[in-house]
mmCIF file of C-alpha atoms in Angstrom:
data_model
loop_
_atom_site.group_PDB
_atom_site.id
_atom_site.type_symbol
_atom_site.label_atom_id
_atom_site.label_comp_id
_atom_site.label_asym_id
_atom_site.label_seq_id
_atom_site.Cartn_x
_atom_site.Cartn_y
_atom_site.Cartn_z
ATOM 1 C CA MET A 9 118.248 81.055 104.819
ATOM 2 C CA LYS A 10 115.780 83.939 105.253
ATOM 3 C CA ILE A 11 112.506 84.555 103.451
ATOM 4 C CA ALA A 12 111.872 88.051 102.112
ATOM 5 C CA LEU A 13 108.620 89.539 100.857
ATOM 6 C CA GLY A 14 109.439 91.760 97.889
ATOM 7 C CA PRO A 15 107.862 95.161 97.221
ATOM 8 C CA LEU A 16 104.221 95.249 96.182
ATOM 9 C CA LEU A 17 104.304 95.532 92.389
ATOM 10 C CA TYR A 18 100.571 96.121 91.862
ATOM 11 C CA TYR A 19 98.219 99.009 92.618
ATOM 12 C CA TRP A 20 95.764 98.112 95.373
ATOM 13 C CA PRO A 21 93.324 100.288 97.320
ATOM 14 C CA ARG A 22 94.732 101.840 100.475
ATOM 15 C CA ASP A 23 92.699 99.697 102.905
ATOM 16 C CA THR A 24 93.691 96.546 101.033
ATOM 17 C CA VAL A 25 97.382 97.408 101.352
ATOM 18 C CA LEU A 26 97.102 98.218 105.061
ATOM 19 C CA SER A 27 95.239 94.970 105.758
ATOM 20 C CA PHE A 28 97.727 93.002 103.681
ATOM 21 C CA TYR A 29 100.762 94.150 105.651
ATOM 22 C CA GLU A 30 98.930 93.727 108.938
ATOM 23 C CA ALA A 31 98.485 90.085 107.958
ATOM 24 C CA MET A 32 102.100 89.782 106.795
ATOM 25 C CA ALA A 33 103.293 90.813 110.266
ATOM 26 C CA THR A 34 102.048 87.468 111.603
ATOM 27 C CA THR A 35 103.736 85.297 108.944
ATOM 28 C CA PRO A 36 107.200 83.677 109.237
ATOM 29 C CA VAL A 37 108.657 86.066 106.636
ATOM 30 C CA ASP A 38 111.943 87.573 107.886
ATOM 31 C CA VAL A 39 112.443 90.580 105.589
ATOM 32 C CA VAL A 40 109.826 92.895 104.066
ATOM 33 C CA TYR A 41 110.488 95.326 101.204
ATOM 34 C CA LEU A 42 108.158 98.326 101.073
ATOM 35 C CA GLY A 43 107.437 101.159 98.681
ATOM 36 C CA GLU A 44 106.313 102.006 95.164
ATOM 37 C CA THR A 45 108.761 100.704 92.581
ATOM 38 C CA VAL A 46 106.627 100.873 89.420
ATOM 39 C CA CYS A 47 104.715 104.169 88.988
ATOM 40 C CA SER A 48 104.640 107.418 90.965
ATOM 41 C CA ARG A 49 101.022 108.068 89.921
ATOM 42 C CA ARG A 50 99.955 105.374 92.348
ATOM 43 C CA HIS A 51 98.916 107.655 95.200
ATOM 44 C CA GLU A 52 96.909 105.420 97.513
ATOM 45 C CA LEU A 53 99.891 105.484 99.888
ATOM 46 C CA ARG A 54 102.474 108.227 100.315
ATOM 47 C CA LEU A 55 105.983 107.903 101.696
ATOM 48 C CA ALA A 56 104.737 108.751 105.197
ATOM 49 C CA ASP A 57 102.287 105.843 105.008
ATOM 50 C CA TRP A 58 105.019 103.428 103.934
ATOM 51 C CA LEU A 59 107.143 104.598 106.864
ATOM 52 C CA ASP A 60 104.257 103.944 109.265
ATOM 53 C CA ILE A 61 103.880 100.414 107.888
ATOM 54 C CA ALA A 62 107.636 99.959 108.165
ATOM 55 C CA ALA A 63 107.600 100.887 111.835
ATOM 56 C CA GLN A 64 104.750 98.450 112.524
ATOM 57 C CA LEU A 65 106.543 95.604 110.766
ATOM 58 C CA ARG A 66 109.781 96.376 112.586
ATOM 59 C CA ASP A 67 107.893 96.190 115.874
ATOM 60 C CA ALA A 68 106.687 92.742 114.751
ATOM 61 C CA GLY A 69 110.309 91.607 114.418
ATOM 62 C CA LYS A 70 110.741 91.978 110.649
ATOM 63 C CA GLN A 71 113.712 93.555 108.920
ATOM 64 C CA VAL A 72 112.271 96.331 106.766
ATOM 65 C CA VAL A 73 113.814 97.607 103.538
ATOM 66 C CA LEU A 74 112.514 100.640 101.613
ATOM 67 C CA SER A 75 112.644 100.106 97.846
ATOM 68 C CA THR A 76 113.200 102.929 95.366
ATOM 69 C CA GLN A 77 111.416 103.302 92.028
ATOM 70 C CA VAL A 78 113.086 101.500 89.127
ATOM 71 C CA LEU A 79 112.536 104.001 86.289
ATOM 72 C CA LEU A 80 112.711 107.691 87.253
ATOM 73 C CA GLU A 81 111.218 110.191 84.781
ATOM 74 C CA SER A 82 110.591 113.433 86.671
ATOM 75 C CA GLY A 83 112.119 115.735 89.235
ATOM 76 C CA ALA A 84 109.415 114.760 91.720
ATOM 77 C CA GLU A 85 110.363 111.095 91.392
ATOM 78 C CA VAL A 86 114.029 111.920 91.913
ATOM 79 C CA GLY A 87 113.054 113.948 94.976
ATOM 80 C CA THR A 88 111.164 111.004 96.442
ATOM 81 C CA MET A 89 114.146 108.752 95.812
ATOM 82 C CA HIS A 90 116.380 111.197 97.725
ATOM 83 C CA LYS A 91 113.927 111.217 100.648
ATOM 84 C CA ILE A 92 113.930 107.411 100.781
ATOM 85 C CA ALA A 93 117.721 107.292 100.639
ATOM 86 C CA ALA A 94 117.936 109.802 103.503
ATOM 87 C CA ASN A 95 115.245 108.220 105.707
ATOM 88 C CA GLY A 96 117.791 107.444 108.439
ATOM 89 C CA ASP A 97 115.887 104.513 109.984
ATOM 90 C CA PHE A 98 115.551 101.727 107.440
ATOM 91 C CA LEU A 99 117.790 99.932 104.977
ATOM 92 C CA VAL A 100 117.194 100.964 101.351
ATOM 93 C CA GLU A 101 117.033 98.864 98.189
ATOM 94 C CA ALA A 102 118.578 100.827 95.312
ATOM 95 C CA ASN A 103 116.820 99.977 92.054
ATOM 96 C CA ASP A 104 118.690 102.393 89.804
ATOM 97 C CA MET A 105 122.168 103.903 89.749
ATOM 98 C CA GLY A 106 120.867 107.275 90.914
ATOM 99 C CA ALA A 107 119.823 105.674 94.184
ATOM 100 C CA VAL A 108 123.196 103.918 94.403
ATOM 101 C CA GLN A 109 124.922 107.284 94.030
ATOM 102 C CA CYS A 110 122.810 108.735 96.860
ATOM 103 C CA LEU A 111 123.689 105.867 99.186
ATOM 104 C CA ALA A 112 127.281 105.043 98.223
ATOM 105 C CA GLY A 113 129.786 105.641 100.958
ATOM 106 C CA LYS A 114 127.110 106.792 103.400
ATOM 107 C CA VAL A 115 125.050 103.811 104.558
ATOM 108 C CA PRO A 116 124.792 100.103 103.669
ATOM 109 C CA PHE A 117 122.177 99.328 101.033
ATOM 110 C CA VAL A 118 120.644 96.476 99.029
ATOM 111 C CA ALA A 119 121.585 96.357 95.338
ATOM 112 C CA GLY A 120 118.271 95.573 93.637
ATOM 113 C CA PRO A 121 117.655 93.040 90.852
ATOM 114 C CA HIS A 122 117.546 95.692 88.098
ATOM 115 C CA LEU A 123 121.136 96.932 88.490
ATOM 116 C CA ASN A 124 122.499 94.364 86.007
ATOM 117 C CA LEU A 125 125.096 92.740 88.238
ATOM 118 C CA TYR A 126 126.173 89.795 86.094
ATOM 119 C CA ASN A 127 129.866 89.345 86.841
ATOM 120 C CA LEU A 128 132.336 89.365 89.690
ATOM 121 C CA PRO A 129 133.954 92.767 88.976
ATOM 122 C CA SER A 130 130.501 94.406 89.022
ATOM 123 C CA LEU A 131 129.667 92.669 92.268
ATOM 124 C CA GLN A 132 132.950 93.678 93.876
ATOM 125 C CA TRP A 133 132.462 97.274 92.743
ATOM 126 C CA MET A 134 128.949 97.406 94.195
ATOM 127 C CA ALA A 135 130.208 95.985 97.494
ATOM 128 C CA SER A 136 132.937 98.646 97.585
ATOM 129 C CA LEU A 137 130.214 101.308 97.346
ATOM 130 C CA GLY A 138 128.519 99.915 100.435
ATOM 131 C CA ALA A 139 126.138 97.200 99.271
ATOM 132 C CA SER A 140 125.451 94.723 102.069
ATOM 133 C CA ARG A 141 123.178 92.526 99.927
ATOM 134 C CA TRP A 142 122.609 92.053 96.229
ATOM 135 C CA VAL A 143 119.633 90.551 94.415
ATOM 136 C CA MET A 144 120.506 88.247 91.553
ATOM 137 C CA PRO A 145 119.126 89.282 88.115
ATOM 138 C CA LEU A 146 116.021 87.247 87.387
ATOM 139 C CA GLU A 147 117.349 85.595 84.225
ATOM 140 C CA MET A 148 120.644 84.428 85.742
ATOM 141 C CA LYS A 149 121.074 80.653 85.899
ATOM 142 C CA LYS A 150 122.286 78.773 88.953
ATOM 143 C CA ASP A 151 125.609 77.820 87.320
ATOM 144 C CA ASP A 152 126.478 81.492 86.798
ATOM 145 C CA LEU A 153 125.419 82.281 90.356
ATOM 146 C CA ALA A 154 127.728 79.520 91.599
ATOM 147 C CA VAL A 155 130.679 81.261 89.945
ATOM 148 C CA LEU A 156 129.817 84.576 91.578
ATOM 149 C CA GLN A 157 129.282 82.941 94.945
ATOM 150 C CA GLN A 158 132.807 81.539 94.886
ATOM 151 C CA GLY A 159 134.284 85.027 94.583
ATOM 152 C CA ARG A 160 131.611 86.969 96.429
ATOM 153 C CA PRO A 161 133.083 89.768 98.595
ATOM 154 C CA ASP A 162 133.126 89.116 102.323
ATOM 155 C CA GLY A 163 130.070 90.443 104.123
ATOM 156 C CA LEU A 164 127.896 90.638 101.008
ATOM 157 C CA GLN A 165 124.658 88.655 101.200
ATOM 158 C CA THR A 166 122.972 87.099 98.170
ATOM 159 C CA GLU A 167 119.231 87.211 97.542
ATOM 160 C CA VAL A 168 117.355 85.279 94.850
ATOM 161 C CA PHE A 169 113.910 86.051 93.410
ATOM 162 C CA ALA A 170 112.186 82.739 94.090
ATOM 163 C CA TYR A 171 108.443 83.256 93.647
ATOM 164 C CA GLY A 172 106.085 85.466 91.674
ATOM 165 C CA ARG A 173 105.423 86.882 88.249
ATOM 166 C CA MET A 174 108.767 88.159 87.007
ATOM 167 C CA PRO A 175 109.160 91.897 86.360
ATOM 168 C CA LEU A 176 110.792 91.689 82.947
ATOM 169 C CA ALA A 177 110.859 95.262 81.642
ATOM 170 C CA TYR A 178 109.935 98.883 82.398
ATOM 171 C CA SER A 179 108.866 101.574 79.957
ATOM 172 C CA ALA A 180 108.105 105.292 79.895
ATOM 173 C CA ARG A 181 104.702 104.306 78.489
ATOM 174 C CA CYS A 182 101.842 102.934 80.539
ATOM 175 C CA PHE A 183 100.535 99.869 78.770
ATOM 176 C CA THR A 184 97.533 99.443 81.072
ATOM 177 C CA ALA A 185 96.338 102.948 80.180
ATOM 178 C CA ARG A 186 97.093 102.304 76.511
ATOM 179 C CA HIS A 187 94.878 99.222 76.658
ATOM 180 C CA ARG A 188 91.988 101.573 77.498
ATOM 181 C CA ASN A 189 93.069 104.181 74.917
ATOM 182 C CA LEU A 190 94.009 106.589 77.692
ATOM 183 C CA PRO A 191 97.120 108.764 77.927
ATOM 184 C CA LYS A 192 99.566 108.021 80.711
ATOM 185 C CA ASP A 193 98.931 111.365 82.428
ATOM 186 C CA ASP A 194 95.181 110.677 82.491
ATOM 187 C CA CYS A 195 95.238 106.946 83.125
ATOM 188 C CA ARG A 196 92.272 107.131 85.538
ATOM 189 C CA PHE A 197 94.293 104.810 87.746
ATOM 190 C CA SER A 198 93.373 101.851 85.561
ATOM 191 C CA CYS A 199 95.776 99.548 87.421
ATOM 192 C CA LEU A 200 93.370 99.478 90.372
ATOM 193 C CA GLU A 201 91.103 97.244 88.289
ATOM 194 C CA HIS A 202 93.811 94.586 87.930
ATOM 195 C CA PRO A 203 95.086 93.451 91.353
ATOM 196 C CA ASP A 204 97.386 90.858 89.735
ATOM 197 C CA GLY A 205 98.034 92.779 86.524
ATOM 198 C CA LEU A 206 96.326 92.617 83.129
ATOM 199 C CA LEU A 207 96.866 89.338 81.301
ATOM 200 C CA LEU A 208 97.995 89.588 77.673
ATOM 201 C CA ASN A 209 97.272 86.732 75.255
ATOM 202 C CA THR A 210 98.856 85.943 71.912
ATOM 203 C CA ARG A 211 96.775 85.691 68.750
ATOM 204 C CA GLU A 212 96.667 81.965 69.409
ATOM 205 C CA ARG A 213 95.079 82.814 72.796
ATOM 206 C CA GLU A 214 98.075 81.623 74.763
ATOM 207 C CA GLU A 215 98.775 83.509 77.985
ATOM 208 C CA PHE A 216 102.012 85.380 77.338
ATOM 209 C CA LEU A 217 102.693 88.481 79.440
ATOM 210 C CA VAL A 218 101.070 90.594 82.142
ATOM 211 C CA LEU A 219 100.708 94.362 81.773
ATOM 212 C CA ASN A 220 101.200 96.230 85.041
ATOM 213 C CA GLY A 221 101.253 99.922 84.205
ATOM 214 C CA THR A 222 104.754 100.800 83.023
ATOM 215 C CA GLN A 223 105.972 97.327 83.965
ATOM 216 C CA THR A 224 105.759 94.162 81.879
ATOM 217 C CA GLN A 225 105.714 90.856 83.732
ATOM 218 C CA SER A 226 105.765 87.188 82.850
ATOM 219 C CA SER A 227 102.329 85.580 82.776
ATOM 220 C CA ARG A 228 103.698 82.438 84.402
ATOM 221 C CA VAL A 229 104.732 82.416 88.036
ATOM 222 C CA TYR A 230 108.423 81.876 88.705
ATOM 223 C CA ASN A 231 108.652 79.306 91.491
ATOM 224 C CA LEU A 232 111.882 77.904 92.925
ATOM 225 C CA VAL A 233 110.479 76.302 96.084
ATOM 226 C CA ASP A 234 111.767 72.912 94.941
ATOM 227 C CA THR A 235 115.339 74.209 94.593
ATOM 228 C CA LEU A 236 115.883 75.563 98.114
ATOM 229 C CA ASP A 237 118.395 72.805 98.878
ATOM 230 C CA ASP A 238 120.450 73.858 95.836
ATOM 231 C CA MET A 239 120.330 77.466 96.984
ATOM 232 C CA ARG A 240 121.412 76.521 100.475
ATOM 233 C CA ALA A 241 124.365 74.605 99.030
ATOM 234 C CA LEU A 242 125.323 77.677 96.988
ATOM 235 C CA GLY A 243 125.259 79.880 100.070
ATOM 236 C CA VAL A 244 122.177 81.931 99.171
ATOM 237 C CA ASP A 245 121.175 84.018 102.176
ATOM 238 C CA VAL A 246 117.680 85.239 101.240
ATOM 239 C CA VAL A 247 114.880 84.104 98.921
ATOM 240 C CA ARG A 248 112.401 86.712 97.701
ATOM 241 C CA LEU A 249 108.678 86.094 97.271
ATOM 242 C CA SER A 250 106.571 88.635 95.386
ATOM 243 C CA PRO A 251 103.140 89.620 96.807
ATOM 244 C CA GLN A 252 100.002 88.522 94.976
ATOM 245 C CA ALA A 253 96.349 89.429 95.524
ATOM 246 C CA GLN A 254 95.415 86.073 97.065
ATOM 247 C CA HIS A 255 97.157 83.369 99.130
ATOM 248 C CA THR A 256 100.436 85.199 99.827
ATOM 249 C CA ALA A 257 100.446 84.042 103.467
ATOM 250 C CA ASP A 258 99.889 80.431 102.344
ATOM 251 C CA VAL A 259 102.764 80.654 99.864
ATOM 252 C CA ILE A 260 105.033 82.003 102.603
ATOM 253 C CA ALA A 261 104.012 79.148 104.886
ATOM 254 C CA LEU A 262 104.904 76.549 102.254
ATOM 255 C CA PHE A 263 108.299 78.155 101.604
ATOM 256 C CA ASP A 264 108.884 78.200 105.356
ATOM 257 C CA ALA A 265 108.036 74.498 105.635
ATOM 258 C CA ALA A 266 110.328 73.657 102.715
ATOM 259 C CA ARG A 267 113.086 75.801 104.227
ATOM 260 C CA ALA A 268 112.811 73.912 107.519
ATOM 261 C CA GLN A 269 112.753 70.612 105.578
ATOM 262 C CA ALA A 270 109.412 69.824 107.187
ATOM 263 C CA LEU A 271 107.979 69.384 103.693
ATOM 264 C CA ALA A 272 109.589 67.650 100.728
ATOM 265 C CA PRO A 273 110.437 70.063 97.864
ATOM 266 C CA GLN A 274 108.155 68.380 95.334
ATOM 267 C CA GLU A 275 105.318 68.226 97.860
ATOM 268 C CA ALA A 276 105.678 71.950 98.565
ATOM 269 C CA LEU A 277 105.580 72.631 94.822
ATOM 270 C CA ALA A 278 102.485 70.479 94.375
ATOM 271 C CA ARG A 279 100.635 72.185 97.226
ATOM 272 C CA MET A 280 101.462 75.569 95.760
ATOM 273 C CA GLN A 281 99.930 74.908 92.348
ATOM 274 C CA PRO A 282 96.337 75.871 93.281
ATOM 275 C CA LEU A 283 97.583 78.998 95.077
ATOM 276 C CA MET A 284 99.207 80.533 91.999
ATOM 277 C CA PRO A 285 97.348 82.853 89.586
ATOM 278 C CA GLU A 286 98.929 81.017 86.636
ATOM 279 C CA GLN A 287 100.984 77.880 86.020
ATOM 280 C CA GLY A 288 104.569 77.889 87.218
ATOM 281 C CA CYS A 289 107.934 78.136 85.499
ATOM 282 C CA ASN A 290 111.611 77.924 86.492
ATOM 283 C CA GLY A 291 113.480 77.866 83.191
ATOM 284 C CA TYR A 292 115.923 80.696 83.885
ATOM 285 C CA TRP A 293 117.310 78.988 86.999
ATOM 286 C CA HIS A 294 118.131 75.919 84.924
ATOM 287 C CA GLY A 295 119.622 77.845 81.995
ATOM 288 C CA ARG A 296 116.592 77.325 79.769
ATOM 289 C CA PRO A 297 113.891 79.630 78.343
ATOM 290 C CA GLY A 298 112.245 81.353 81.281
ATOM 291 C CA LEU A 299 108.709 80.120 80.614
ATOM 292 C CA GLU A 300 109.698 76.465 80.819
ATOM 293 C CA GLN A 301 109.119 74.242 83.842
ATOM 294 C CA ALA A 302 112.204 72.099 84.324
ATOM 295 C CA THR A 303 112.463 69.179 86.710
ATOM 296 C CA PRO A 304 115.496 69.344 89.031
ATOM 297 C CA ALA A 305 118.072 66.638 88.316
#
């Protein structure tokens, strides 16, 4: 089972991003996803910069995947997606059907978690278009995954989002800008002030969601480190961890120890608690409300 570092979902200063991936090159992560998937107004890094980082990580022995933006709203964004699809050097994660159309029948690609692949016919169709790996939708439970794994097309790898605040929805509106009474086109790059997103509380002051520009995330951190044995039994090939502003390398190390069975699952989970920006949850995996924390049977 491989460990993947998902695309950076937040907006960080350029030097912070460069230092972050320099550090990630020395971790035991096997696969690294790169690129802007949330908002094209985030200009600290351009496509050329992401390609430079990709080359450095490849030299460090990592498999690099370039991720496309999830919600495309302009011709410029479509143009960037076409450039990523035609990069010629690195595998691409298609996060919308436009990217799938660009890649289908030409090169292998990763079918991202937002393509709504919930049943076997959809999975078989995506594999026929050239998908070499698919990422399970975040809200899918393990029992449904087991059914798909039994009929999974030959040669198609399965990846599961296993750590991080869950990207739940995307919108044409920027909620971070709206919070400051700013229009989307003059957001003043407000996301830079929130390296782990902007926490949203209910009227009862309960932490509920995280605003991340045009993306809405869970406030709680999805964490499946204690279910790696179940995933291995199901034939999961890759587990995805989402970057966070602090302690990402430590989280990777704990997943690596649990993967190697050098650390008991519950011990790995306990050691991870102080490293997370919010309390954990795993409800979706167990077929329960996503914000719940279920104990494995």
